[in-house]
Amino acid sequence: MFERFTDRARRAMVMAQEEARDHNHPYVGTEHLLLGLISEEESPAVELLAGLGAWRAGIRDRVERALTRGTEPPRGHLRLTPETKRALEDAQRESVQLGTDYIGPEHLLLGLMGQQGTIASAVLGSYGLHLQAVRDGIREPAARDATSSANDFFGRFTDRARQALSEGEKSARKLNHNHLGTEHILLGLFAVEGVALTALHNLGISHDAVRDQLLRTAGFGTKPPAGPIPFTVRAKKSLEMALKDALTLGHNYIGTEHLLLGLMRESEGAGAQLLRGFAAQHQVRDEVIRILNAPAPAPEPPPVVVGREPEIQRIMQILMRKSRNNALLVGEEGTGRTSIVSGLAQRIAQGGVPAGLAEVRLRAVDATTAARETVEDPDRTVLFVDDVQPWDADALRALGRGKPRIIAVTDPGTFTELPDLGAYFQTVPVSEPTHDEAVGILKRLRGEYEAHHQVTITDDALDAAVTLSARHNTGRVLPGKAVEVLDEAGARVRMTDGAAQTVDARHIAELFADQTADRADRAADGPSVDDRYIWAMS
């Protein structure tokens, strides 16, 4: 049988084994095979599923929710469960019945759908998929065209729109509801920054008010949902309405604003009924249109990084590699790890990078969420995961195995707990900058703090912030602790001296003098170090 497998079907089997190992399972179940099938974006099985309304990120999320992770990594050969064996046998039969002389991912999908009572069949069933519909999608060219069209529809969703749907499902679970309706999508929109959230806030509609009203009308469910949560008919209809509104507005994507408009268009849904308790349908639509037509604010330029040329050059070199082209910045909090990535982003925006990185865009993400999402144009996208923690390990491994490329940031303590990440990431050590480098960084940040505190900050103040924080705040590192000192001094001057004042070295030194005043009072051997510094700067 296996000799009839296509290359993609073989890769799906290999990835199924990888998924089993990642979850510490000594067997390959139908759930692992389903994850293996959706691991390749351009697979016929993935295209079929997307065309029928089941996109990759949602499938993975629902499978992960149903899985229980093992306690120990498996050793040796992984056995196939009886259900997986029957799925492979059914895949062979489906191939023969469809008149093909090979077994591809689409046939493996049919085999999985025939195994009732398994995680894979439950997840696929939650999307309302039927075995005959998938067969027709394989057999009929017209059905393939419809699949492609539907795939284009779900491909139009922005990352924030997908996140809103995911947050909606979380809300349904918290309420013990066994369906994902328009009311839950509405709650999900409150959890994601975007036009929809801005419009709702402008209309005086809050998450808590909507949730309280939903509890009064629907209440809590009797028990938590055990498996994947299916969309209601009205929720699906609202997504179709969202597409219509997007096209009406001349947009080639579906964002949170279109989801909100779609909820209102599906007027019989619980989401629209909840909204009508706070604002009329035309008010919601008018507010969304007003926001969309407002001129976008000029983006703030990212801070320039100085003294970090070796680190930036190393990251660029890693990103341009063919393999192990993910970078992991390891350094203590406060050493400017994130600002190094900001400096790289600025260089990309200004065209100051090699041709291989000229069209790349950096996108900050959460590790767990990113591991479940499909990234558009992965070859020209680099994901940035800040402050990686030990519990992010599985998500980071999943991201590191494929595209897009990753830049992650963590501290030495966490790094020692994740030694196997070296198989996917190359380490970039980030040490504390020198005195001059730290002063240079403060000079670049000075404008932000002057604008915030409405003060003028002198060069001497920057030098004093670095010198004194390095001398006395030994438990922290530069430039972070110097930035904290500068911020604190700016706040003090604004409070005591009023606006449009100057922060100089004297104010920085006085800040440290106050912090050590008790010790200085008890000392009998002369003035404190900070007092001497005040006189030295006079």
PDB file of N, CA and C in Angstrom, residues 117-207:
ATOM      1  N   GLY A 117     -15.960   8.432  16.045  1.00  0.00           N
ATOM      2  CA  GLY A 117     -15.576   8.343  17.448  1.00  0.00           C
ATOM      3  C   GLY A 117     -14.142   8.740  17.732  1.00  0.00           C
ATOM      4  N   THR A 118     -13.420   9.228  16.718  1.00  0.00           N
ATOM      5  CA  THR A 118     -12.031   9.648  16.922  1.00  0.00           C
ATOM      6  C   THR A 118     -11.958  11.169  17.013  1.00  0.00           C
ATOM      7  N   ILE A 119     -10.814  11.660  17.498  1.00  0.00           N
ATOM      8  CA  ILE A 119     -10.625  13.116  17.591  1.00  0.00           C
ATOM      9  C   ILE A 119     -10.677  13.739  16.208  1.00  0.00           C
ATOM     10  N   ALA A 120     -10.031  13.080  15.233  1.00  0.00           N
ATOM     11  CA  ALA A 120      -9.998  13.638  13.882  1.00  0.00           C
ATOM     12  C   ALA A 120     -11.400  13.778  13.306  1.00  0.00           C
ATOM     13  N   SER A 121     -12.212  12.734  13.427  1.00  0.00           N
ATOM     14  CA  SER A 121     -13.562  12.809  12.860  1.00  0.00           C
ATOM     15  C   SER A 121     -14.422  13.822  13.608  1.00  0.00           C
ATOM     16  N   ALA A 122     -14.199  13.971  14.929  1.00  0.00           N
ATOM     17  CA  ALA A 122     -14.966  14.953  15.696  1.00  0.00           C
ATOM     18  C   ALA A 122     -14.628  16.375  15.270  1.00  0.00           C
ATOM     19  N   VAL A 123     -13.324  16.637  15.065  1.00  0.00           N
ATOM     20  CA  VAL A 123     -12.909  17.968  14.642  1.00  0.00           C
ATOM     21  C   VAL A 123     -13.449  18.281  13.256  1.00  0.00           C
ATOM     22  N   LEU A 124     -13.310  17.345  12.324  1.00  0.00           N
ATOM     23  CA  LEU A 124     -13.805  17.562  10.970  1.00  0.00           C
ATOM     24  C   LEU A 124     -15.330  17.690  10.965  1.00  0.00           C
ATOM     25  N   GLY A 125     -15.998  16.899  11.796  1.00  0.00           N
ATOM     26  CA  GLY A 125     -17.449  16.982  11.877  1.00  0.00           C
ATOM     27  C   GLY A 125     -17.939  18.288  12.449  1.00  0.00           C
ATOM     28  N   SER A 126     -17.106  18.922  13.298  1.00  0.00           N
ATOM     29  CA  SER A 126     -17.520  20.189  13.896  1.00  0.00           C
ATOM     30  C   SER A 126     -17.663  21.285  12.850  1.00  0.00           C
ATOM     31  N   TYR A 127     -17.049  21.099  11.680  1.00  0.00           N
ATOM     32  CA  TYR A 127     -17.191  22.057  10.587  1.00  0.00           C
ATOM     33  C   TYR A 127     -18.343  21.689   9.659  1.00  0.00           C
ATOM     34  N   GLY A 128     -19.083  20.654  10.014  1.00  0.00           N
ATOM     35  CA  GLY A 128     -20.203  20.236   9.180  1.00  0.00           C
ATOM     36  C   GLY A 128     -19.772  19.511   7.915  1.00  0.00           C
ATOM     37  N   LEU A 129     -18.569  18.918   7.920  1.00  0.00           N
ATOM     38  CA  LEU A 129     -18.076  18.233   6.727  1.00  0.00           C
ATOM     39  C   LEU A 129     -18.706  16.853   6.595  1.00  0.00           C
ATOM     40  N   HIS A 130     -18.986  16.457   5.364  1.00  0.00           N
ATOM     41  CA  HIS A 130     -19.546  15.140   5.081  1.00  0.00           C
ATOM     42  C   HIS A 130     -18.656  14.405   4.092  1.00  0.00           C
ATOM     43  N   LEU A 131     -18.607  13.098   4.241  1.00  0.00           N
ATOM     44  CA  LEU A 131     -17.730  12.269   3.419  1.00  0.00           C
ATOM     45  C   LEU A 131     -18.039  12.445   1.936  1.00  0.00           C
ATOM     46  N   GLN A 132     -19.306  12.486   1.574  1.00  0.00           N
ATOM     47  CA  GLN A 132     -19.662  12.592   0.168  1.00  0.00           C
ATOM     48  C   GLN A 132     -19.280  13.942  -0.410  1.00  0.00           C
ATOM     49  N   ALA A 133     -19.390  14.993   0.402  1.00  0.00           N
ATOM     50  CA  ALA A 133     -19.015  16.326  -0.082  1.00  0.00           C
ATOM     51  C   ALA A 133     -17.529  16.385  -0.416  1.00  0.00           C
ATOM     52  N   VAL A 134     -16.710  15.736   0.407  1.00  0.00           N
ATOM     53  CA  VAL A 134     -15.267  15.715   0.133  1.00  0.00           C
ATOM     54  C   VAL A 134     -14.984  14.852  -1.099  1.00  0.00           C
ATOM     55  N   ARG A 135     -15.679  13.731  -1.230  1.00  0.00           N
ATOM     56  CA  ARG A 135     -15.511  12.902  -2.434  1.00  0.00           C
ATOM     57  C   ARG A 135     -15.839  13.709  -3.681  1.00  0.00           C
ATOM     58  N   ASP A 136     -16.935  14.452  -3.619  1.00  0.00           N
ATOM     59  CA  ASP A 136     -17.322  15.257  -4.776  1.00  0.00           C
ATOM     60  C   ASP A 136     -16.272  16.316  -5.083  1.00  0.00           C
ATOM     61  N   GLY A 137     -15.676  16.866  -4.029  1.00  0.00           N
ATOM     62  CA  GLY A 137     -14.643  17.867  -4.231  1.00  0.00           C
ATOM     63  C   GLY A 137     -13.422  17.301  -4.921  1.00  0.00           C
ATOM     64  N   ILE A 138     -13.155  16.017  -4.704  1.00  0.00           N
ATOM     65  CA  ILE A 138     -12.022  15.373  -5.369  1.00  0.00           C
ATOM     66  C   ILE A 138     -12.395  14.990  -6.800  1.00  0.00           C
ATOM     67  N   ARG A 139     -13.641  14.540  -6.973  1.00  0.00           N
ATOM     68  CA  ARG A 139     -14.038  13.977  -8.255  1.00  0.00           C
ATOM     69  C   ARG A 139     -14.382  15.031  -9.294  1.00  0.00           C
ATOM     70  N   GLU A 140     -15.068  16.093  -8.914  1.00  0.00           N
ATOM     71  CA  GLU A 140     -15.621  17.029  -9.894  1.00  0.00           C
ATOM     72  C   GLU A 140     -14.738  18.262 -10.054  1.00  0.00           C
ATOM     73  N   PRO A 141     -14.318  18.594 -11.291  1.00  0.00           N
ATOM     74  CA  PRO A 141     -13.540  19.828 -11.506  1.00  0.00           C
ATOM     75  C   PRO A 141     -14.290  21.064 -11.050  1.00  0.00           C
ATOM     76  N   ALA A 142     -15.603  21.073 -11.250  1.00  0.00           N
ATOM     77  CA  ALA A 142     -16.375  22.235 -10.827  1.00  0.00           C
ATOM     78  C   ALA A 142     -16.300  22.415  -9.327  1.00  0.00           C
ATOM     79  N   ALA A 143     -16.301  21.274  -8.622  1.00  0.00           N
ATOM     80  CA  ALA A 143     -16.193  21.357  -7.169  1.00  0.00           C
ATOM     81  C   ALA A 143     -14.833  21.892  -6.771  1.00  0.00           C
ATOM     82  N   ARG A 144     -13.795  21.525  -7.540  1.00  0.00           N
ATOM     83  CA  ARG A 144     -12.461  22.051  -7.245  1.00  0.00           C
ATOM     84  C   ARG A 144     -12.428  23.560  -7.428  1.00  0.00           C
ATOM     85  N   ASP A 145     -13.124  24.045  -8.461  1.00  0.00           N
ATOM     86  CA  ASP A 145     -13.155  25.493  -8.663  1.00  0.00           C
ATOM     87  C   ASP A 145     -13.864  26.179  -7.498  1.00  0.00           C
ATOM     88  N   ALA A 146     -14.952  25.531  -7.023  1.00  0.00           N
ATOM     89  CA  ALA A 146     -15.653  26.100  -5.876  1.00  0.00           C
ATOM     90  C   ALA A 146     -14.767  26.086  -4.645  1.00  0.00           C
ATOM     91  N   THR A 147     -13.975  25.006  -4.504  1.00  0.00           N
ATOM     92  CA  THR A 147     -13.039  24.920  -3.391  1.00  0.00           C
ATOM     93  C   THR A 147     -12.041  26.054  -3.429  1.00  0.00           C
ATOM     94  N   SER A 148     -11.510  26.308  -4.613  1.00  0.00           N
ATOM     95  CA  SER A 148     -10.529  27.389  -4.749  1.00  0.00           C
ATOM     96  C   SER A 148     -11.145  28.726  -4.392  1.00  0.00           C
ATOM     97  N   SER A 149     -12.404  28.932  -4.825  1.00  0.00           N
ATOM     98  CA  SER A 149     -13.074  30.190  -4.521  1.00  0.00           C
ATOM     99  C   SER A 149     -13.285  30.347  -3.024  1.00  0.00           C
ATOM    100  N   ALA A 150     -13.724  29.254  -2.359  1.00  0.00           N
ATOM    101  CA  ALA A 150     -13.939  29.327  -0.916  1.00  0.00           C
ATOM    102  C   ALA A 150     -12.626  29.522  -0.179  1.00  0.00           C
ATOM    103  N   ASN A 151     -11.572  28.888  -0.693  1.00  0.00           N
ATOM    104  CA  ASN A 151     -10.255  29.062  -0.080  1.00  0.00           C
ATOM    105  C   ASN A 151      -9.823  30.519  -0.163  1.00  0.00           C
ATOM    106  N   ASP A 152     -10.121  31.156  -1.292  1.00  0.00           N
ATOM    107  CA  ASP A 152      -9.814  32.580  -1.422  1.00  0.00           C
ATOM    108  C   ASP A 152     -10.576  33.391  -0.377  1.00  0.00           C
ATOM    109  N   PHE A 153     -11.830  32.974  -0.101  1.00  0.00           N
ATOM    110  CA  PHE A 153     -12.634  33.689   0.892  1.00  0.00           C
ATOM    111  C   PHE A 153     -11.957  33.681   2.257  1.00  0.00           C
ATOM    112  N   PHE A 154     -11.574  32.501   2.749  1.00  0.00           N
ATOM    113  CA  PHE A 154     -10.956  32.426   4.069  1.00  0.00           C
ATOM    114  C   PHE A 154      -9.544  33.001   4.056  1.00  0.00           C
ATOM    115  N   GLY A 155      -8.922  32.987   2.899  1.00  0.00           N
ATOM    116  CA  GLY A 155      -7.613  33.604   2.798  1.00  0.00           C
ATOM    117  C   GLY A 155      -7.655  35.114   2.910  1.00  0.00           C
ATOM    118  N   ARG A 156      -8.866  35.692   2.753  1.00  0.00           N
ATOM    119  CA  ARG A 156      -9.017  37.146   2.852  1.00  0.00           C
ATOM    120  C   ARG A 156      -8.996  37.633   4.305  1.00  0.00           C
ATOM    121  N   PHE A 157      -9.200  36.746   5.263  1.00  0.00           N
ATOM    122  CA  PHE A 157      -9.270  37.161   6.658  1.00  0.00           C
ATOM    123  C   PHE A 157      -7.910  37.688   7.119  1.00  0.00           C
ATOM    124  N   THR A 158      -7.923  38.855   7.778  1.00  0.00           N
ATOM    125  CA  THR A 158      -6.700  39.383   8.356  1.00  0.00           C
ATOM    126  C   THR A 158      -6.353  38.592   9.617  1.00  0.00           C
ATOM    127  N   ASP A 159      -5.112  38.760  10.088  1.00  0.00           N
ATOM    128  CA  ASP A 159      -4.700  38.067  11.307  1.00  0.00           C
ATOM    129  C   ASP A 159      -5.587  38.470  12.492  1.00  0.00           C
ATOM    130  N   ARG A 160      -5.953  39.751  12.553  1.00  0.00           N
ATOM    131  CA  ARG A 160      -6.789  40.207  13.660  1.00  0.00           C
ATOM    132  C   ARG A 160      -8.196  39.629  13.581  1.00  0.00           C
ATOM    133  N   ALA A 161      -8.713  39.479  12.362  1.00  0.00           N
ATOM    134  CA  ALA A 161     -10.042  38.887  12.210  1.00  0.00           C
ATOM    135  C   ALA A 161     -10.028  37.428  12.660  1.00  0.00           C
ATOM    136  N   ARG A 162      -8.980  36.712  12.291  1.00  0.00           N
ATOM    137  CA  ARG A 162      -8.865  35.312  12.728  1.00  0.00           C
ATOM    138  C   ARG A 162      -8.722  35.239  14.239  1.00  0.00           C
ATOM    139  N   GLN A 163      -7.950  36.175  14.798  1.00  0.00           N
ATOM    140  CA  GLN A 163      -7.791  36.187  16.248  1.00  0.00           C
ATOM    141  C   GLN A 163      -9.116  36.459  16.940  1.00  0.00           C
ATOM    142  N   ALA A 164      -9.935  37.340  16.359  1.00  0.00           N
ATOM    143  CA  ALA A 164     -11.233  37.636  16.948  1.00  0.00           C
ATOM    144  C   ALA A 164     -12.118  36.386  16.979  1.00  0.00           C
ATOM    145  N   LEU A 165     -12.076  35.586  15.915  1.00  0.00           N
ATOM    146  CA  LEU A 165     -12.852  34.343  15.901  1.00  0.00           C
ATOM    147  C   LEU A 165     -12.333  33.382  16.955  1.00  0.00           C
ATOM    148  N   SER A 166     -11.010  33.313  17.105  1.00  0.00           N
ATOM    149  CA  SER A 166     -10.433  32.446  18.129  1.00  0.00           C
ATOM    150  C   SER A 166     -10.830  32.908  19.528  1.00  0.00           C
ATOM    151  N   GLU A 167     -10.803  34.227  19.752  1.00  0.00           N
ATOM    152  CA  GLU A 167     -11.215  34.751  21.050  1.00  0.00           C
ATOM    153  C   GLU A 167     -12.703  34.511  21.288  1.00  0.00           C
ATOM    154  N   GLY A 168     -13.490  34.542  20.207  1.00  0.00           N
ATOM    155  CA  GLY A 168     -14.906  34.242  20.340  1.00  0.00           C
ATOM    156  C   GLY A 168     -15.142  32.823  20.817  1.00  0.00           C
ATOM    157  N   GLU A 169     -14.354  31.895  20.296  1.00  0.00           N
ATOM    158  CA  GLU A 169     -14.483  30.504  20.738  1.00  0.00           C
ATOM    159  C   GLU A 169     -14.108  30.373  22.213  1.00  0.00           C
ATOM    160  N   LYS A 170     -13.071  31.110  22.636  1.00  0.00           N
ATOM    161  CA  LYS A 170     -12.700  31.077  24.055  1.00  0.00           C
ATOM    162  C   LYS A 170     -13.847  31.591  24.929  1.00  0.00           C
ATOM    163  N   SER A 171     -14.513  32.642  24.469  1.00  0.00           N
ATOM    164  CA  SER A 171     -15.643  33.181  25.228  1.00  0.00           C
ATOM    165  C   SER A 171     -16.761  32.160  25.346  1.00  0.00           C
ATOM    166  N   ALA A 172     -17.024  31.437  24.253  1.00  0.00           N
ATOM    167  CA  ALA A 172     -18.060  30.408  24.289  1.00  0.00           C
ATOM    168  C   ALA A 172     -17.715  29.333  25.316  1.00  0.00           C
ATOM    169  N   ARG A 173     -16.453  28.944  25.363  1.00  0.00           N
ATOM    170  CA  ARG A 173     -16.034  27.920  26.324  1.00  0.00           C
ATOM    171  C   ARG A 173     -16.190  28.415  27.763  1.00  0.00           C
ATOM    172  N   LYS A 174     -15.813  29.669  27.996  1.00  0.00           N
ATOM    173  CA  LYS A 174     -15.933  30.200  29.357  1.00  0.00           C
ATOM    174  C   LYS A 174     -17.386  30.250  29.819  1.00  0.00           C
ATOM    175  N   LEU A 175     -18.317  30.388  28.869  1.00  0.00           N
ATOM    176  CA  LEU A 175     -19.743  30.436  29.199  1.00  0.00           C
ATOM    177  C   LEU A 175     -20.400  29.055  29.157  1.00  0.00           C
ATOM    178  N   ASN A 176     -19.577  28.022  28.901  1.00  0.00           N
ATOM    179  CA  ASN A 176     -20.088  26.647  28.791  1.00  0.00           C
ATOM    180  C   ASN A 176     -21.107  26.498  27.671  1.00  0.00           C
ATOM    181  N   HIS A 177     -20.927  27.257  26.596  1.00  0.00           N
ATOM    182  CA  HIS A 177     -21.811  27.144  25.440  1.00  0.00           C
ATOM    183  C   HIS A 177     -21.203  26.175  24.434  1.00  0.00           C
ATOM    184  N   ASN A 178     -22.008  25.293  23.886  1.00  0.00           N
ATOM    185  CA  ASN A 178     -21.505  24.274  22.966  1.00  0.00           C
ATOM    186  C   ASN A 178     -21.666  24.670  21.506  1.00  0.00           C
ATOM    187  N   HIS A 179     -21.774  25.981  21.249  1.00  0.00           N
ATOM    188  CA  HIS A 179     -21.860  26.487  19.882  1.00  0.00           C
ATOM    189  C   HIS A 179     -21.093  27.805  19.811  1.00  0.00           C
ATOM    190  N   LEU A 180     -20.661  28.162  18.627  1.00  0.00           N
ATOM    191  CA  LEU A 180     -19.972  29.441  18.410  1.00  0.00           C
ATOM    192  C   LEU A 180     -20.900  30.321  17.583  1.00  0.00           C
ATOM    193  N   GLY A 181     -21.575  31.247  18.250  1.00  0.00           N
ATOM    194  CA  GLY A 181     -22.574  32.074  17.595  1.00  0.00           C
ATOM    195  C   GLY A 181     -22.102  33.493  17.379  1.00  0.00           C
ATOM    196  N   THR A 182     -22.973  34.306  16.801  1.00  0.00           N
ATOM    197  CA  THR A 182     -22.631  35.704  16.545  1.00  0.00           C
ATOM    198  C   THR A 182     -22.370  36.452  17.845  1.00  0.00           C
ATOM    199  N   GLU A 183     -23.013  36.036  18.945  1.00  0.00           N
ATOM    200  CA  GLU A 183     -22.774  36.697  20.226  1.00  0.00           C
ATOM    201  C   GLU A 183     -21.346  36.484  20.710  1.00  0.00           C
ATOM    202  N   HIS A 184     -20.807  35.295  20.436  1.00  0.00           N
ATOM    203  CA  HIS A 184     -19.432  35.009  20.865  1.00  0.00           C
ATOM    204  C   HIS A 184     -18.418  35.726  19.960  1.00  0.00           C
ATOM    205  N   ILE A 185     -18.734  35.816  18.675  1.00  0.00           N
ATOM    206  CA  ILE A 185     -17.860  36.584  17.772  1.00  0.00           C
ATOM    207  C   ILE A 185     -17.802  38.039  18.230  1.00  0.00           C
ATOM    208  N   LEU A 186     -18.950  38.581  18.660  1.00  0.00           N
ATOM    209  CA  LEU A 186     -18.979  39.955  19.153  1.00  0.00           C
ATOM    210  C   LEU A 186     -18.060  40.109  20.366  1.00  0.00           C
ATOM    211  N   LEU A 187     -18.115  39.168  21.302  1.00  0.00           N
ATOM    212  CA  LEU A 187     -17.219  39.232  22.461  1.00  0.00           C
ATOM    213  C   LEU A 187     -15.764  39.125  22.025  1.00  0.00           C
ATOM    214  N   GLY A 188     -15.499  38.308  20.994  1.00  0.00           N
ATOM    215  CA  GLY A 188     -14.142  38.176  20.496  1.00  0.00           C
ATOM    216  C   GLY A 188     -13.593  39.464  19.919  1.00  0.00           C
ATOM    217  N   LEU A 189     -14.467  40.291  19.330  1.00  0.00           N
ATOM    218  CA  LEU A 189     -14.028  41.564  18.750  1.00  0.00           C
ATOM    219  C   LEU A 189     -13.516  42.521  19.818  1.00  0.00           C
ATOM    220  N   PHE A 190     -13.981  42.374  21.052  1.00  0.00           N
ATOM    221  CA  PHE A 190     -13.507  43.243  22.130  1.00  0.00           C
ATOM    222  C   PHE A 190     -12.072  42.896  22.546  1.00  0.00           C
ATOM    223  N   ALA A 191     -11.595  41.712  22.172  1.00  0.00           N
ATOM    224  CA  ALA A 191     -10.277  41.263  22.624  1.00  0.00           C
ATOM    225  C   ALA A 191      -9.173  41.591  21.633  1.00  0.00           C
ATOM    226  N   VAL A 192      -9.514  42.222  20.511  1.00  0.00           N
ATOM    227  CA  VAL A 192      -8.535  42.450  19.443  1.00  0.00           C
ATOM    228  C   VAL A 192      -8.529  43.929  19.069  1.00  0.00           C
ATOM    229  N   GLU A 193      -7.337  44.516  19.033  1.00  0.00           N
ATOM    230  CA  GLU A 193      -7.219  45.901  18.583  1.00  0.00           C
ATOM    231  C   GLU A 193      -7.619  46.007  17.114  1.00  0.00           C
ATOM    232  N   GLY A 194      -8.364  47.047  16.769  1.00  0.00           N
ATOM    233  CA  GLY A 194      -8.764  47.225  15.386  1.00  0.00           C
ATOM    234  C   GLY A 194      -9.906  48.208  15.262  1.00  0.00           C
ATOM    235  N   VAL A 195     -10.406  48.360  14.050  1.00  0.00           N
ATOM    236  CA  VAL A 195     -11.484  49.319  13.787  1.00  0.00           C
ATOM    237  C   VAL A 195     -12.739  48.950  14.569  1.00  0.00           C
ATOM    238  N   ALA A 196     -13.044  47.652  14.650  1.00  0.00           N
ATOM    239  CA  ALA A 196     -14.262  47.232  15.348  1.00  0.00           C
ATOM    240  C   ALA A 196     -14.217  47.649  16.813  1.00  0.00           C
ATOM    241  N   LEU A 197     -13.099  47.395  17.474  1.00  0.00           N
ATOM    242  CA  LEU A 197     -12.983  47.751  18.892  1.00  0.00           C
ATOM    243  C   LEU A 197     -13.083  49.262  19.077  1.00  0.00           C
ATOM    244  N   THR A 198     -12.439  50.020  18.206  1.00  0.00           N
ATOM    245  CA  THR A 198     -12.510  51.484  18.294  1.00  0.00           C
ATOM    246  C   THR A 198     -13.943  51.971  18.122  1.00  0.00           C
ATOM    247  N   ALA A 199     -14.646  51.417  17.144  1.00  0.00           N
ATOM    248  CA  ALA A 199     -16.032  51.827  16.898  1.00  0.00           C
ATOM    249  C   ALA A 199     -16.919  51.506  18.092  1.00  0.00           C
ATOM    250  N   LEU A 200     -16.758  50.324  18.664  1.00  0.00           N
ATOM    251  CA  LEU A 200     -17.576  49.936  19.814  1.00  0.00           C
ATOM    252  C   LEU A 200     -17.313  50.859  21.008  1.00  0.00           C
ATOM    253  N   HIS A 201     -16.026  51.154  21.250  1.00  0.00           N
ATOM    254  CA  HIS A 201     -15.701  52.053  22.360  1.00  0.00           C
ATOM    255  C   HIS A 201     -16.241  53.458  22.113  1.00  0.00           C
ATOM    256  N   ASN A 202     -16.133  53.941  20.870  1.00  0.00           N
ATOM    257  CA  ASN A 202     -16.650  55.274  20.548  1.00  0.00           C
ATOM    258  C   ASN A 202     -18.156  55.376  20.761  1.00  0.00           C
ATOM    259  N   LEU A 203     -18.832  54.254  20.593  1.00  0.00           N
ATOM    260  CA  LEU A 203     -20.278  54.231  20.798  1.00  0.00           C
ATOM    261  C   LEU A 203     -20.653  53.957  22.257  1.00  0.00           C
ATOM    262  N   GLY A 204     -19.639  53.846  23.114  1.00  0.00           N
ATOM    263  CA  GLY A 204     -19.883  53.626  24.534  1.00  0.00           C
ATOM    264  C   GLY A 204     -20.288  52.208  24.868  1.00  0.00           C
ATOM    265  N   ILE A 205     -19.891  51.241  24.027  1.00  0.00           N
ATOM    266  CA  ILE A 205     -20.260  49.835  24.250  1.00  0.00           C
ATOM    267  C   ILE A 205     -19.041  49.109  24.800  1.00  0.00           C
ATOM    268  N   SER A 206     -19.178  48.471  25.938  1.00  0.00           N
ATOM    269  CA  SER A 206     -18.057  47.779  26.575  1.00  0.00           C
ATOM    270  C   SER A 206     -18.256  46.271  26.567  1.00  0.00           C
ATOM    271  N   HIS A 207     -17.151  45.563  26.712  1.00  0.00           N
ATOM    272  CA  HIS A 207     -17.201  44.100  26.766  1.00  0.00           C
ATOM    273  C   HIS A 207     -18.046  43.622  27.944  1.00  0.00           C
TER     274      HIS A 207
END
